[in-house]
mmCIF file of C-alpha atoms in Angstrom:
data_model
loop_
_atom_site.group_PDB
_atom_site.id
_atom_site.type_symbol
_atom_site.label_atom_id
_atom_site.label_comp_id
_atom_site.label_asym_id
_atom_site.label_seq_id
_atom_site.Cartn_x
_atom_site.Cartn_y
_atom_site.Cartn_z
ATOM 1 C CA MET A 5 -19.474 -7.651 -24.694
ATOM 2 C CA GLY A 6 -16.545 -5.366 -25.458
ATOM 3 C CA ARG A 7 -13.399 -5.068 -23.446
ATOM 4 C CA LEU A 8 -13.579 -3.543 -19.975
ATOM 5 C CA ARG A 9 -11.869 -0.161 -19.703
ATOM 6 C CA VAL A 10 -9.581 -0.421 -16.682
ATOM 7 C CA GLY A 11 -8.179 2.837 -15.349
ATOM 8 C CA VAL A 12 -4.855 2.178 -13.622
ATOM 9 C CA ILE A 13 -3.983 5.037 -11.246
ATOM 10 C CA TYR A 14 -0.326 5.100 -10.235
ATOM 11 C CA GLY A 15 2.480 7.332 -8.982
ATOM 12 C CA GLY A 16 1.241 9.627 -6.243
ATOM 13 C CA ARG A 17 2.591 12.125 -3.729
ATOM 14 C CA SER A 18 3.924 9.714 -1.128
ATOM 15 C CA SER A 19 7.464 8.483 -0.548
ATOM 16 C CA GLU A 20 6.351 5.147 -2.047
ATOM 17 C CA HIS A 21 5.960 6.773 -5.485
ATOM 18 C CA GLU A 22 8.676 4.677 -7.155
ATOM 19 C CA VAL A 23 7.251 1.405 -5.831
ATOM 20 C CA SER A 24 3.912 2.367 -7.394
ATOM 21 C CA LEU A 25 5.560 2.854 -10.807
ATOM 22 C CA ALA A 26 6.931 -0.692 -10.725
ATOM 23 C CA SER A 27 3.582 -2.121 -9.547
ATOM 24 C CA ALA A 28 1.780 -0.345 -12.392
ATOM 25 C CA ALA A 29 4.295 -1.605 -14.961
ATOM 26 C CA SER A 30 3.517 -5.183 -13.907
ATOM 27 C CA ILE A 31 -0.231 -4.617 -14.119
ATOM 28 C CA PHE A 32 0.004 -3.069 -17.600
ATOM 29 C CA GLY A 33 2.259 -5.906 -18.713
ATOM 30 C CA GLN A 34 -0.031 -8.675 -17.455
ATOM 31 C CA LEU A 35 -3.571 -7.407 -18.152
ATOM 32 C CA ASP A 36 -5.197 -9.566 -20.834
ATOM 33 C CA ARG A 37 -5.678 -7.213 -23.795
ATOM 34 C CA ALA A 38 -8.405 -9.471 -25.169
ATOM 35 C CA ARG A 39 -10.502 -8.714 -22.061
ATOM 36 C CA TYR A 40 -9.294 -5.287 -20.924
ATOM 37 C CA GLU A 41 -8.389 -1.914 -22.347
ATOM 38 C CA PRO A 42 -6.007 -0.314 -19.826
ATOM 39 C CA VAL A 43 -6.184 3.461 -19.370
ATOM 40 C CA PRO A 44 -3.091 4.928 -17.631
ATOM 41 C CA LEU A 45 -3.698 7.705 -15.090
ATOM 42 C CA PHE A 46 -0.448 9.059 -13.661
ATOM 43 C CA ILE A 47 -0.134 11.254 -10.546
ATOM 44 C CA ASP A 48 3.189 13.056 -10.238
ATOM 45 C CA LYS A 49 4.911 13.888 -6.953
ATOM 46 C CA SER A 50 3.261 17.306 -6.799
ATOM 47 C CA GLY A 51 -0.198 15.718 -7.043
ATOM 48 C CA ARG A 52 -0.932 16.631 -10.678
ATOM 49 C CA TRP A 53 -2.814 14.078 -12.768
ATOM 50 C CA CYS A 54 -2.074 13.415 -16.408
ATOM 51 C CA ILE A 55 -2.786 11.045 -19.250
ATOM 52 C CA PRO A 56 0.740 9.761 -19.996
ATOM 53 C CA ASP A 57 2.065 9.362 -23.491
ATOM 54 C CA ARG A 58 3.651 6.012 -22.634
ATOM 55 C CA LEU A 59 3.259 3.224 -20.118
ATOM 56 C CA PRO A 60 5.779 2.379 -17.391
ATOM 57 C CA THR A 61 7.801 -0.711 -18.300
ATOM 58 C CA THR A 62 10.333 -1.322 -15.508
ATOM 59 C CA GLU A 63 8.763 -3.894 -13.179
ATOM 60 C CA SER A 64 11.617 -3.883 -10.668
ATOM 61 C CA ALA A 65 10.943 -1.479 -7.801
ATOM 62 C CA GLY A 66 14.645 -1.584 -6.947
ATOM 63 C CA ALA A 67 15.615 -0.431 -10.432
ATOM 64 C CA VAL A 68 13.161 2.482 -10.337
ATOM 65 C CA ILE A 69 14.282 3.523 -6.839
ATOM 66 C CA GLN A 70 17.949 3.358 -7.794
ATOM 67 C CA GLN A 71 17.282 5.427 -10.900
ATOM 68 C CA ALA A 72 15.567 8.087 -8.798
ATOM 69 C CA ARG A 73 18.487 8.141 -6.357
ATOM 70 C CA ASP A 74 21.118 8.342 -9.078
ATOM 71 C CA ALA A 75 19.494 11.113 -11.109
ATOM 72 C CA PRO A 76 16.461 12.589 -9.321
ATOM 73 C CA ALA A 77 16.379 15.715 -11.475
ATOM 74 C CA ALA A 78 16.320 13.610 -14.649
ATOM 75 C CA LEU A 79 13.609 11.220 -13.485
ATOM 76 C CA VAL A 80 10.849 12.857 -15.536
ATOM 77 C CA GLY A 81 11.252 11.440 -19.004
ATOM 78 C CA ALA A 82 12.899 8.266 -17.662
ATOM 79 C CA GLU A 83 11.634 4.847 -18.609
ATOM 80 C CA ASN A 84 8.875 4.603 -16.000
ATOM 81 C CA VAL A 85 7.676 8.205 -15.928
ATOM 82 C CA PRO A 86 5.598 9.836 -18.674
ATOM 83 C CA ASN A 87 7.195 12.707 -20.533
ATOM 84 C CA THR A 88 4.107 14.805 -21.139
ATOM 85 C CA ALA A 89 2.864 18.329 -20.475
ATOM 86 C CA ALA A 90 -0.807 17.424 -20.727
ATOM 87 C CA GLU A 91 -2.453 17.831 -17.343
ATOM 88 C CA ALA A 92 -5.710 15.993 -16.718
ATOM 89 C CA HIS A 93 -8.551 17.281 -14.539
ATOM 90 C CA LEU A 94 -10.422 14.065 -13.969
ATOM 91 C CA VAL A 95 -14.131 13.643 -13.348
ATOM 92 C CA PRO A 96 -14.559 9.960 -14.235
ATOM 93 C CA HIS A 97 -17.961 8.319 -14.380
ATOM 94 C CA PRO A 98 -18.895 5.050 -16.118
ATOM 95 C CA ALA A 99 -21.801 6.613 -18.005
ATOM 96 C CA ASP A 100 -19.817 9.530 -19.412
ATOM 97 C CA ASP A 101 -18.466 9.650 -22.919
ATOM 98 C CA THR A 102 -14.821 10.512 -23.247
ATOM 99 C CA VAL A 103 -14.478 14.200 -24.016
ATOM 100 C CA ILE A 104 -11.004 15.702 -24.205
ATOM 101 C CA THR A 105 -10.626 19.376 -24.974
ATOM 102 C CA ILE A 106 -7.491 21.449 -25.282
ATOM 103 C CA ALA A 107 -7.657 24.660 -23.245
ATOM 104 C CA ARG A 108 -5.234 27.581 -23.410
ATOM 105 C CA ASP A 109 -3.927 28.325 -19.884
ATOM 106 C CA THR A 110 -1.946 31.504 -19.297
ATOM 107 C CA SER A 111 -1.616 31.100 -15.536
ATOM 108 C CA VAL A 112 1.637 29.116 -15.504
ATOM 109 C CA MET A 113 4.489 31.550 -14.830
ATOM 110 C CA GLY A 114 3.070 33.945 -17.368
ATOM 111 C CA GLN A 115 3.383 31.372 -20.162
ATOM 112 C CA SER A 116 0.660 30.135 -22.473
ATOM 113 C CA VAL A 117 0.312 26.362 -22.122
ATOM 114 C CA ASP A 118 -2.073 23.929 -23.766
ATOM 115 C CA ARG A 119 -3.668 21.630 -21.183
ATOM 116 C CA ALA A 120 -5.799 18.560 -21.754
ATOM 117 C CA VAL A 121 -9.034 18.731 -19.774
ATOM 118 C CA VAL A 122 -10.641 15.296 -19.441
ATOM 119 C CA ARG A 123 -14.359 15.492 -18.769
ATOM 120 C CA GLY A 124 -14.993 11.769 -18.580
ATOM 121 C CA LEU A 125 -13.157 8.546 -19.305
ATOM 122 C CA SER A 126 -15.987 5.982 -19.512
ATOM 123 C CA LEU A 127 -14.089 3.728 -17.123
ATOM 124 C CA ASP A 128 -15.673 0.406 -16.206
ATOM 125 C CA VAL A 129 -13.385 -0.151 -13.222
ATOM 126 C CA VAL A 130 -10.356 1.500 -11.642
ATOM 127 C CA PHE A 131 -7.248 -0.246 -10.315
ATOM 128 C CA PRO A 132 -5.675 2.227 -7.870
ATOM 129 C CA ILE A 133 -2.090 1.182 -7.235
ATOM 130 C CA VAL A 134 -0.916 4.330 -5.429
ATOM 131 C CA HIS A 135 0.949 3.089 -2.362
ATOM 132 C CA GLY A 136 1.114 5.026 0.886
ATOM 133 C CA PRO A 137 -0.590 8.286 1.923
ATOM 134 C CA TYR A 138 -2.866 10.034 -0.590
ATOM 135 C CA GLY A 139 -3.567 6.733 -2.301
ATOM 136 C CA GLU A 140 -3.713 3.787 0.082
ATOM 137 C CA ASP A 141 -5.180 5.664 3.053
ATOM 138 C CA GLY A 142 -8.786 6.082 1.903
ATOM 139 C CA THR A 143 -8.373 9.468 0.217
ATOM 140 C CA LEU A 144 -8.249 8.118 -3.333
ATOM 141 C CA GLN A 145 -10.918 5.547 -2.480
ATOM 142 C CA GLY A 146 -13.157 8.397 -1.290
ATOM 143 C CA LEU A 147 -12.735 10.194 -4.613
ATOM 144 C CA LEU A 148 -13.715 7.039 -6.485
ATOM 145 C CA GLU A 149 -16.745 6.521 -4.217
ATOM 146 C CA LEU A 150 -17.889 10.082 -4.937
ATOM 147 C CA ALA A 151 -17.514 9.422 -8.654
ATOM 148 C CA ASN A 152 -19.422 6.115 -8.232
ATOM 149 C CA VAL A 153 -16.728 4.166 -10.057
ATOM 150 C CA PRO A 154 -15.949 0.511 -9.218
ATOM 151 C CA TYR A 155 -12.403 0.097 -7.928
ATOM 152 C CA VAL A 156 -10.074 -2.698 -6.881
ATOM 153 C CA GLY A 157 -9.203 -3.198 -3.240
ATOM 154 C CA ALA A 158 -10.373 -2.021 0.147
ATOM 155 C CA GLY A 159 -12.950 0.701 0.696
ATOM 156 C CA VAL A 160 -12.526 4.043 2.435
ATOM 157 C CA LEU A 161 -12.768 2.821 6.031
ATOM 158 C CA ALA A 162 -10.570 -0.257 5.665
ATOM 159 C CA SER A 163 -7.953 1.694 3.733
ATOM 160 C CA ALA A 164 -7.803 4.421 6.375
ATOM 161 C CA LEU A 165 -7.682 1.971 9.280
ATOM 162 C CA ALA A 166 -4.972 -0.201 7.753
ATOM 163 C CA MET A 167 -2.800 2.809 6.899
ATOM 164 C CA ASP A 168 -3.044 4.132 10.461
ATOM 165 C CA LYS A 169 -1.137 1.443 12.364
ATOM 166 C CA VAL A 170 -2.370 2.775 15.710
ATOM 167 C CA MET A 171 -6.070 2.577 14.818
ATOM 168 C CA ALA A 172 -5.556 -0.823 13.204
ATOM 169 C CA LYS A 173 -4.219 -2.120 16.532
ATOM 170 C CA VAL A 174 -7.339 -0.852 18.296
ATOM 171 C CA HIS A 175 -9.473 -3.030 16.031
ATOM 172 C CA PHE A 176 -7.109 -6.009 16.250
ATOM 173 C CA ALA A 177 -7.226 -5.852 20.057
ATOM 174 C CA ALA A 178 -11.031 -5.706 19.985
ATOM 175 C CA ASP A 179 -11.026 -9.000 18.076
ATOM 176 C CA GLY A 180 -8.576 -10.624 20.462
ATOM 177 C CA LEU A 181 -5.605 -10.731 18.092
ATOM 178 C CA PRO A 182 -2.168 -10.862 19.764
ATOM 179 C CA LEU A 183 -0.110 -7.647 19.603
ATOM 180 C CA VAL A 184 3.310 -6.585 20.813
ATOM 181 C CA GLU A 185 3.480 -4.036 23.624
ATOM 182 C CA HIS A 186 3.335 -0.568 22.139
ATOM 183 C CA ALA A 187 2.881 3.131 22.825
ATOM 184 C CA VAL A 188 1.776 6.149 20.812
ATOM 185 C CA VAL A 189 3.410 9.583 20.709
ATOM 186 C CA ALA A 190 1.676 12.620 19.230
ATOM 187 C CA GLY A 191 3.845 14.856 17.093
ATOM 188 C CA ALA A 192 3.078 17.896 19.250
ATOM 189 C CA GLU A 193 4.142 16.015 22.389
ATOM 190 C CA TRP A 194 7.476 15.055 20.815
ATOM 191 C CA GLU A 195 8.007 18.580 19.517
ATOM 192 C CA HIS A 196 7.404 20.269 22.886
ATOM 193 C CA ASP A 197 8.776 17.717 25.366
ATOM 194 C CA PRO A 198 11.193 15.232 23.772
ATOM 195 C CA ASP A 199 12.911 14.411 27.086
ATOM 196 C CA GLY A 200 9.565 13.648 28.722
ATOM 197 C CA VAL A 201 8.588 11.415 25.802
ATOM 198 C CA ILE A 202 11.825 9.426 26.038
ATOM 199 C CA ALA A 203 11.442 9.019 29.811
ATOM 200 C CA ARG A 204 7.842 7.787 29.405
ATOM 201 C CA LEU A 205 8.785 5.274 26.734
ATOM 202 C CA GLU A 206 11.722 3.958 28.765
ATOM 203 C CA ARG A 207 9.458 3.391 31.780
ATOM 204 C CA ARG A 208 6.751 1.691 29.759
ATOM 205 C CA LEU A 209 8.598 -0.313 27.092
ATOM 206 C CA GLY A 210 12.317 -0.377 27.833
ATOM 207 C CA TYR A 211 14.711 -1.400 25.059
ATOM 208 C CA PRO A 212 15.017 -2.413 22.275
ATOM 209 C CA VAL A 213 12.051 -0.871 20.471
ATOM 210 C CA PHE A 214 11.000 -0.106 16.916
ATOM 211 C CA VAL A 215 9.873 3.427 16.109
ATOM 212 C CA LYS A 216 7.516 3.929 13.151
ATOM 213 C CA PRO A 217 5.499 6.684 11.508
ATOM 214 C CA ALA A 218 1.897 5.693 12.194
ATOM 215 C CA ASN A 219 0.807 6.353 8.597
ATOM 216 C CA LEU A 220 3.331 5.048 6.113
ATOM 217 C CA GLY A 221 4.358 1.805 4.456
ATOM 218 C CA SER A 222 7.370 0.027 2.965
ATOM 219 C CA SER A 223 9.220 0.439 6.309
ATOM 220 C CA ILE A 224 9.969 4.072 5.429
ATOM 221 C CA GLY A 225 11.002 6.046 8.504
ATOM 222 C CA VAL A 226 11.287 2.906 10.658
ATOM 223 C CA SER A 227 14.258 2.593 13.039
ATOM 224 C CA LYS A 228 15.351 0.311 15.842
ATOM 225 C CA ALA A 229 16.415 1.973 19.120
ATOM 226 C CA ARG A 230 18.553 0.393 21.841
ATOM 227 C CA ASP A 231 19.170 3.346 24.167
ATOM 228 C CA ALA A 232 18.140 6.956 24.778
ATOM 229 C CA ASP A 233 20.372 8.354 22.041
ATOM 230 C CA THR A 234 19.148 6.008 19.302
ATOM 231 C CA LEU A 235 15.565 6.437 20.532
ATOM 232 C CA ARG A 236 15.866 10.208 20.189
ATOM 233 C CA SER A 237 17.225 9.826 16.654
ATOM 234 C CA ALA A 238 14.552 7.273 15.710
ATOM 235 C CA LEU A 239 11.723 9.483 16.981
ATOM 236 C CA ALA A 240 13.094 12.458 15.048
ATOM 237 C CA THR A 241 13.289 10.383 11.869
ATOM 238 C CA ALA A 242 9.744 9.050 12.209
ATOM 239 C CA TRP A 243 8.435 12.522 13.066
ATOM 240 C CA SER A 244 9.780 13.835 9.758
ATOM 241 C CA PHE A 245 7.344 11.474 7.994
ATOM 242 C CA ASP A 246 4.251 11.693 10.203
ATOM 243 C CA ASP A 247 2.705 13.595 13.098
ATOM 244 C CA LYS A 248 1.785 10.437 15.005
ATOM 245 C CA LEU A 249 4.415 7.915 16.033
ATOM 246 C CA LEU A 250 4.121 4.257 16.993
ATOM 247 C CA ILE A 251 6.700 2.669 19.283
ATOM 248 C CA GLU A 252 6.712 -1.133 19.645
ATOM 249 C CA THR A 253 8.659 -3.528 21.822
ATOM 250 C CA ALA A 254 11.039 -5.509 19.604
ATOM 251 C CA VAL A 255 10.343 -9.241 19.429
ATOM 252 C CA PRO A 256 13.627 -10.870 20.573
ATOM 253 C CA HIS A 257 14.065 -13.586 17.930
ATOM 254 C CA PRO A 258 11.483 -12.854 15.236
ATOM 255 C CA ARG A 259 10.459 -14.804 12.197
ATOM 256 C CA GLU A 260 8.558 -12.626 9.695
ATOM 257 C CA ILE A 261 5.598 -14.547 8.296
ATOM 258 C CA GLU A 262 3.316 -13.207 5.562
ATOM 259 C CA CYS A 263 -0.086 -14.243 4.260
ATOM 260 C CA SER A 264 -1.991 -12.899 1.242
ATOM 261 C CA VAL A 265 -5.765 -12.596 1.590
ATOM 262 C CA LEU A 266 -8.226 -12.276 -1.289
ATOM 263 C CA GLY A 267 -11.989 -11.787 -1.337
ATOM 264 C CA ASN A 268 -14.989 -9.741 -0.240
ATOM 265 C CA ASP A 269 -17.532 -11.474 1.992
ATOM 266 C CA THR A 270 -15.720 -14.831 2.077
ATOM 267 C CA PRO A 271 -11.992 -14.043 1.993
ATOM 268 C CA GLU A 272 -9.417 -16.752 1.339
ATOM 269 C CA ALA A 273 -5.874 -17.050 2.690
ATOM 270 C CA SER A 274 -2.864 -18.027 0.587
ATOM 271 C CA VAL A 275 -0.014 -20.320 1.512
ATOM 272 C CA LEU A 276 2.386 -18.651 3.937
ATOM 273 C CA GLY A 277 5.770 -17.166 3.209
ATOM 274 C CA GLU A 278 8.686 -16.273 5.457
ATOM 275 C CA VAL A 279 10.840 -13.229 4.821
ATOM 276 C CA ILE A 280 14.521 -13.675 5.670
ATOM 277 C CA PRO A 281 15.931 -10.138 5.498
ATOM 278 C CA ASN A 282 19.524 -9.369 4.685
ATOM 279 C CA GLY A 283 20.056 -7.274 7.789
ATOM 280 C CA GLU A 284 18.597 -6.830 11.212
ATOM 281 C CA PHE A 285 15.084 -6.151 9.961
ATOM 282 C CA TYR A 286 13.182 -5.868 6.691
ATOM 283 C CA ASP A 287 13.671 -2.172 5.950
ATOM 284 C CA TYR A 288 13.008 -0.191 2.748
ATOM 285 C CA ASP A 289 16.290 -1.076 1.041
ATOM 286 C CA ALA A 290 15.998 -4.742 2.040
ATOM 287 C CA LYS A 291 12.524 -4.840 0.460
ATOM 288 C CA TYR A 292 13.280 -3.125 -2.818
ATOM 289 C CA VAL A 293 16.954 -2.361 -3.441
ATOM 290 C CA ASP A 294 19.108 -5.081 -1.881
ATOM 291 C CA ASP A 295 18.169 -8.360 -3.568
ATOM 292 C CA ARG A 296 19.886 -10.531 -0.967
ATOM 293 C CA SER A 297 16.757 -10.865 1.203
ATOM 294 C CA GLN A 298 14.785 -14.055 0.676
ATOM 295 C CA LEU A 299 11.149 -15.083 0.631
ATOM 296 C CA VAL A 300 10.729 -18.749 1.543
ATOM 297 C CA ILE A 301 7.493 -20.262 0.173
ATOM 298 C CA PRO A 302 5.955 -22.154 1.798
ATOM 299 C CA ALA A 303 7.130 -21.086 5.233
ATOM 300 C CA GLU A 304 8.561 -23.949 7.263
ATOM 301 C CA LEU A 305 5.759 -24.367 9.775
ATOM 302 C CA THR A 306 3.639 -27.239 11.021
ATOM 303 C CA ALA A 307 0.269 -27.782 9.405
ATOM 304 C CA GLU A 308 -1.411 -26.763 12.665
ATOM 305 C CA ARG A 309 0.549 -23.509 12.978
ATOM 306 C CA THR A 310 -0.021 -22.743 9.267
ATOM 307 C CA ALA A 311 -3.785 -23.147 9.662
ATOM 308 C CA GLU A 312 -3.730 -20.991 12.801
ATOM 309 C CA ILE A 313 -1.911 -18.148 11.028
ATOM 310 C CA GLN A 314 -4.156 -18.353 7.963
ATOM 311 C CA ALA A 315 -7.260 -18.135 10.159
ATOM 312 C CA MET A 316 -5.733 -15.226 12.069
ATOM 313 C CA ALA A 317 -4.952 -13.462 8.779
ATOM 314 C CA VAL A 318 -8.588 -13.693 7.718
ATOM 315 C CA THR A 319 -9.698 -12.398 11.134
ATOM 316 C CA ALA A 320 -7.338 -9.405 10.866
ATOM 317 C CA TYR A 321 -8.611 -8.755 7.328
ATOM 318 C CA GLN A 322 -12.241 -8.799 8.449
ATOM 319 C CA SER A 323 -11.448 -6.822 11.603
ATOM 320 C CA LEU A 324 -10.637 -3.817 9.399
ATOM 321 C CA ASP A 325 -13.564 -4.512 7.019
ATOM 322 C CA CYS A 326 -11.216 -5.217 4.109
ATOM 323 C CA THR A 327 -12.394 -6.186 0.646
ATOM 324 C CA GLY A 328 -10.537 -7.139 -2.513
ATOM 325 C CA MET A 329 -7.046 -7.845 -1.240
ATOM 326 C CA ALA A 330 -4.528 -7.326 1.545
ATOM 327 C CA ARG A 331 -1.316 -8.832 2.840
ATOM 328 C CA VAL A 332 -1.212 -9.627 6.552
ATOM 329 C CA ASP A 333 2.191 -9.654 8.257
ATOM 330 C CA PHE A 334 3.062 -11.534 11.441
ATOM 331 C CA LEU A 335 5.981 -11.785 13.855
ATOM 332 C CA LEU A 336 6.738 -15.187 15.373
ATOM 333 C CA ASP A 337 9.093 -15.431 18.365
ATOM 334 C CA ARG A 338 11.502 -18.285 17.660
ATOM 335 C CA SER A 339 12.211 -19.010 21.297
ATOM 336 C CA THR A 340 8.691 -18.899 22.758
ATOM 337 C CA GLY A 341 6.501 -19.617 19.730
ATOM 338 C CA GLN A 342 4.414 -16.524 20.530
ATOM 339 C CA LEU A 343 2.715 -15.098 17.448
ATOM 340 C CA TYR A 344 1.876 -11.413 16.906
ATOM 341 C CA VAL A 345 -0.138 -9.636 14.227
ATOM 342 C CA ASN A 346 2.107 -6.891 12.880
ATOM 343 C CA GLU A 347 0.050 -5.067 10.236
ATOM 344 C CA VAL A 348 -2.308 -5.280 7.265
ATOM 345 C CA ASN A 349 -1.318 -3.797 3.890
ATOM 346 C CA THR A 350 -4.351 -3.101 1.688
ATOM 347 C CA LEU A 351 -2.258 -2.139 -1.372
ATOM 348 C CA PRO A 352 0.929 -4.169 -1.017
ATOM 349 C CA GLY A 353 3.723 -4.070 -3.561
ATOM 350 C CA PHE A 354 2.192 -5.517 -6.712
ATOM 351 C CA THR A 355 4.942 -6.510 -9.100
ATOM 352 C CA THR A 356 5.060 -10.086 -10.369
ATOM 353 C CA ILE A 357 7.831 -10.799 -7.842
ATOM 354 C CA SER A 358 6.176 -9.028 -4.891
ATOM 355 C CA GLN A 359 5.207 -11.153 -1.906
ATOM 356 C CA TYR A 360 1.469 -10.751 -2.427
ATOM 357 C CA ALA A 361 1.511 -12.073 -5.978
ATOM 358 C CA LYS A 362 4.130 -14.745 -5.315
ATOM 359 C CA LEU A 363 2.134 -16.188 -2.420
ATOM 360 C CA TRP A 364 -0.946 -16.493 -4.631
ATOM 361 C CA GLU A 365 1.083 -17.977 -7.470
ATOM 362 C CA ALA A 366 2.328 -20.621 -5.035
ATOM 363 C CA SER A 367 -1.315 -21.189 -4.067
ATOM 364 C CA GLY A 368 -2.253 -21.922 -7.688
ATOM 365 C CA LEU A 369 -3.386 -18.465 -8.829
ATOM 366 C CA PRO A 370 -0.917 -16.924 -11.333
ATOM 367 C CA TYR A 371 -0.584 -13.154 -11.720
ATOM 368 C CA PRO A 372 -2.900 -12.654 -14.759
ATOM 369 C CA ALA A 373 -5.629 -14.733 -13.101
ATOM 370 C CA LEU A 374 -5.111 -12.759 -9.882
ATOM 371 C CA LEU A 375 -5.797 -9.553 -11.816
ATOM 372 C CA ASP A 376 -8.987 -11.117 -13.204
ATOM 373 C CA ARG A 377 -10.151 -12.072 -9.699
ATOM 374 C CA LEU A 378 -9.461 -8.614 -8.285
ATOM 375 C CA ILE A 379 -11.377 -6.895 -11.085
ATOM 376 C CA ASP A 380 -14.299 -9.318 -10.665
ATOM 377 C CA LEU A 381 -14.334 -8.630 -6.903
ATOM 378 C CA ALA A 382 -14.340 -4.870 -7.525
ATOM 379 C CA LEU A 383 -17.291 -5.109 -9.910
ATOM 380 C CA ALA A 384 -19.203 -7.428 -7.555
ATOM 381 C CA ARG A 385 -18.700 -5.082 -4.591
ATOM 382 C CA HIS A 386 -19.841 -2.118 -6.676
ATOM 383 C CA ARG A 387 -22.963 -3.917 -7.908
ATOM 384 C CA ARG A 388 -23.905 -4.833 -4.353
ATOM 385 C CA ARG A 389 -23.495 -1.244 -3.155
ATOM 386 C CA GLN A 390 -25.744 0.087 -5.933
ATOM 387 C CA ARG A 391 -28.807 -1.372 -4.209
ATOM 388 C CA ILE A 392 -28.323 1.045 -1.277
ATOM 389 C CA GLN A 393 -30.709 4.009 -1.321
ATOM 390 C CA THR A 394 -29.069 7.429 -1.324
ATOM 391 C CA SER A 395 -32.258 9.468 -0.874
ATOM 392 C CA SER A 396 -35.332 9.188 1.305
ATOM 393 C CA PRO A 397 -38.459 7.612 -0.222
#
C-alpha cells in the first residue's frame, strides 16, 4: 500500500486562528512521512481556502499569537501563514483524481487574477485542526460528512454539543454529572434589558461568578465578576463574542484537573494533569502567551479519586457522543473535595506541548503514535458508517 494522503485543515475564521496554526505546525512536523503524505489546506481569517506554498513551522502558540499582536498587518507572509494568491474551491472526495486548473477571474476589484480551482484532492483522511467556531462546532465536520471523507475527531453532533457549553451541560446533567450552579442569558435579553439581567443573576447566583460566551474556546471572552459593575463589564465582553452567554458560580478554592480521552466505542482515559495558572484563573494569555503557568503530571490525587475522575471523563465524553479525541476539564474544590465537570474540548490545542498530547505522552503514547491512533480511529469510524443505507430498498 502507498502512503495515506492526509489533508490537514487549519487556520479558520475564529479568534483561535493563531492557536490552530501552531497545532498544524506540530502535526506536519510529527506525521511519519513513510506512512503519510500531508496535504495542507489553509483557511484564512476571511474564510477563504487555499493550497499554501509552504507549511507552518512555529509550534509555539504563544509565539504565533505574539507575532499577530506585534504586527497584525504583516502577518500574511509570516512564518506560519502561507504567502500565496491561489484560492482553492474544494470539493474533496477519496475517489476523485486531483485536478487543478488555473482560471482567469476578473471579479476582484476589476483586476484579472489567476485562481487555482481544485476539483478533487484524492484525500484518504482529513485532520481538521480548526479550533473554535466554524471548525470545532460541527460546521466543518458537516462539510466533510457531505463529501464522505474520513476525518479525525468528533462527529457533527458531538462537535456542536461540546462547543455550546449550555447544551453540553444539559447532557451532562442528564447523565448525573456534577455541575456548578449556572444561568443562561440570551443576547437579545442582555441587549434590551441589561439591568434586569444583572438583577436576575444577582438573585440566582450572587457573587463571584464567571461569565463566558457559550460558543468559544481557549477562555476567550471569559471574565470573573465580583459585583454589579464588573458583572456588567463581563457580560458586555462575552456578548461581543457570542449571542448566548453562560454565567457560572465561581468555585471558591478550585483545582483545575484535566483528562485526555481517546477512542470511538471503547474510549480510554489518560493519566490526569493539574493546571496551576499564573493568575487568578487559566485565561487565554495564561494558556498560550505567559509561560509561567504549570501543568503537573500526574496530578497529586489519591488512586481512588484519580479513578473516579477518569471514569467521569469517559462518561462526559460518551454523554456528548464523542469519537476520536477530547480533553475533559474538571474543577475540584480544595476545601470540600466537591468535583465538577467543567467542559469537553473536542479539538483541544494540539501542539507537542499542549495538555492533550502531554497527558497521553505521560500515559505511554508519544505524539507520533497518537497521530497514528487518531488516523486509525477516523478510518475505522468511516468504514463503520459506510454500511448505513442512504436510500430506500
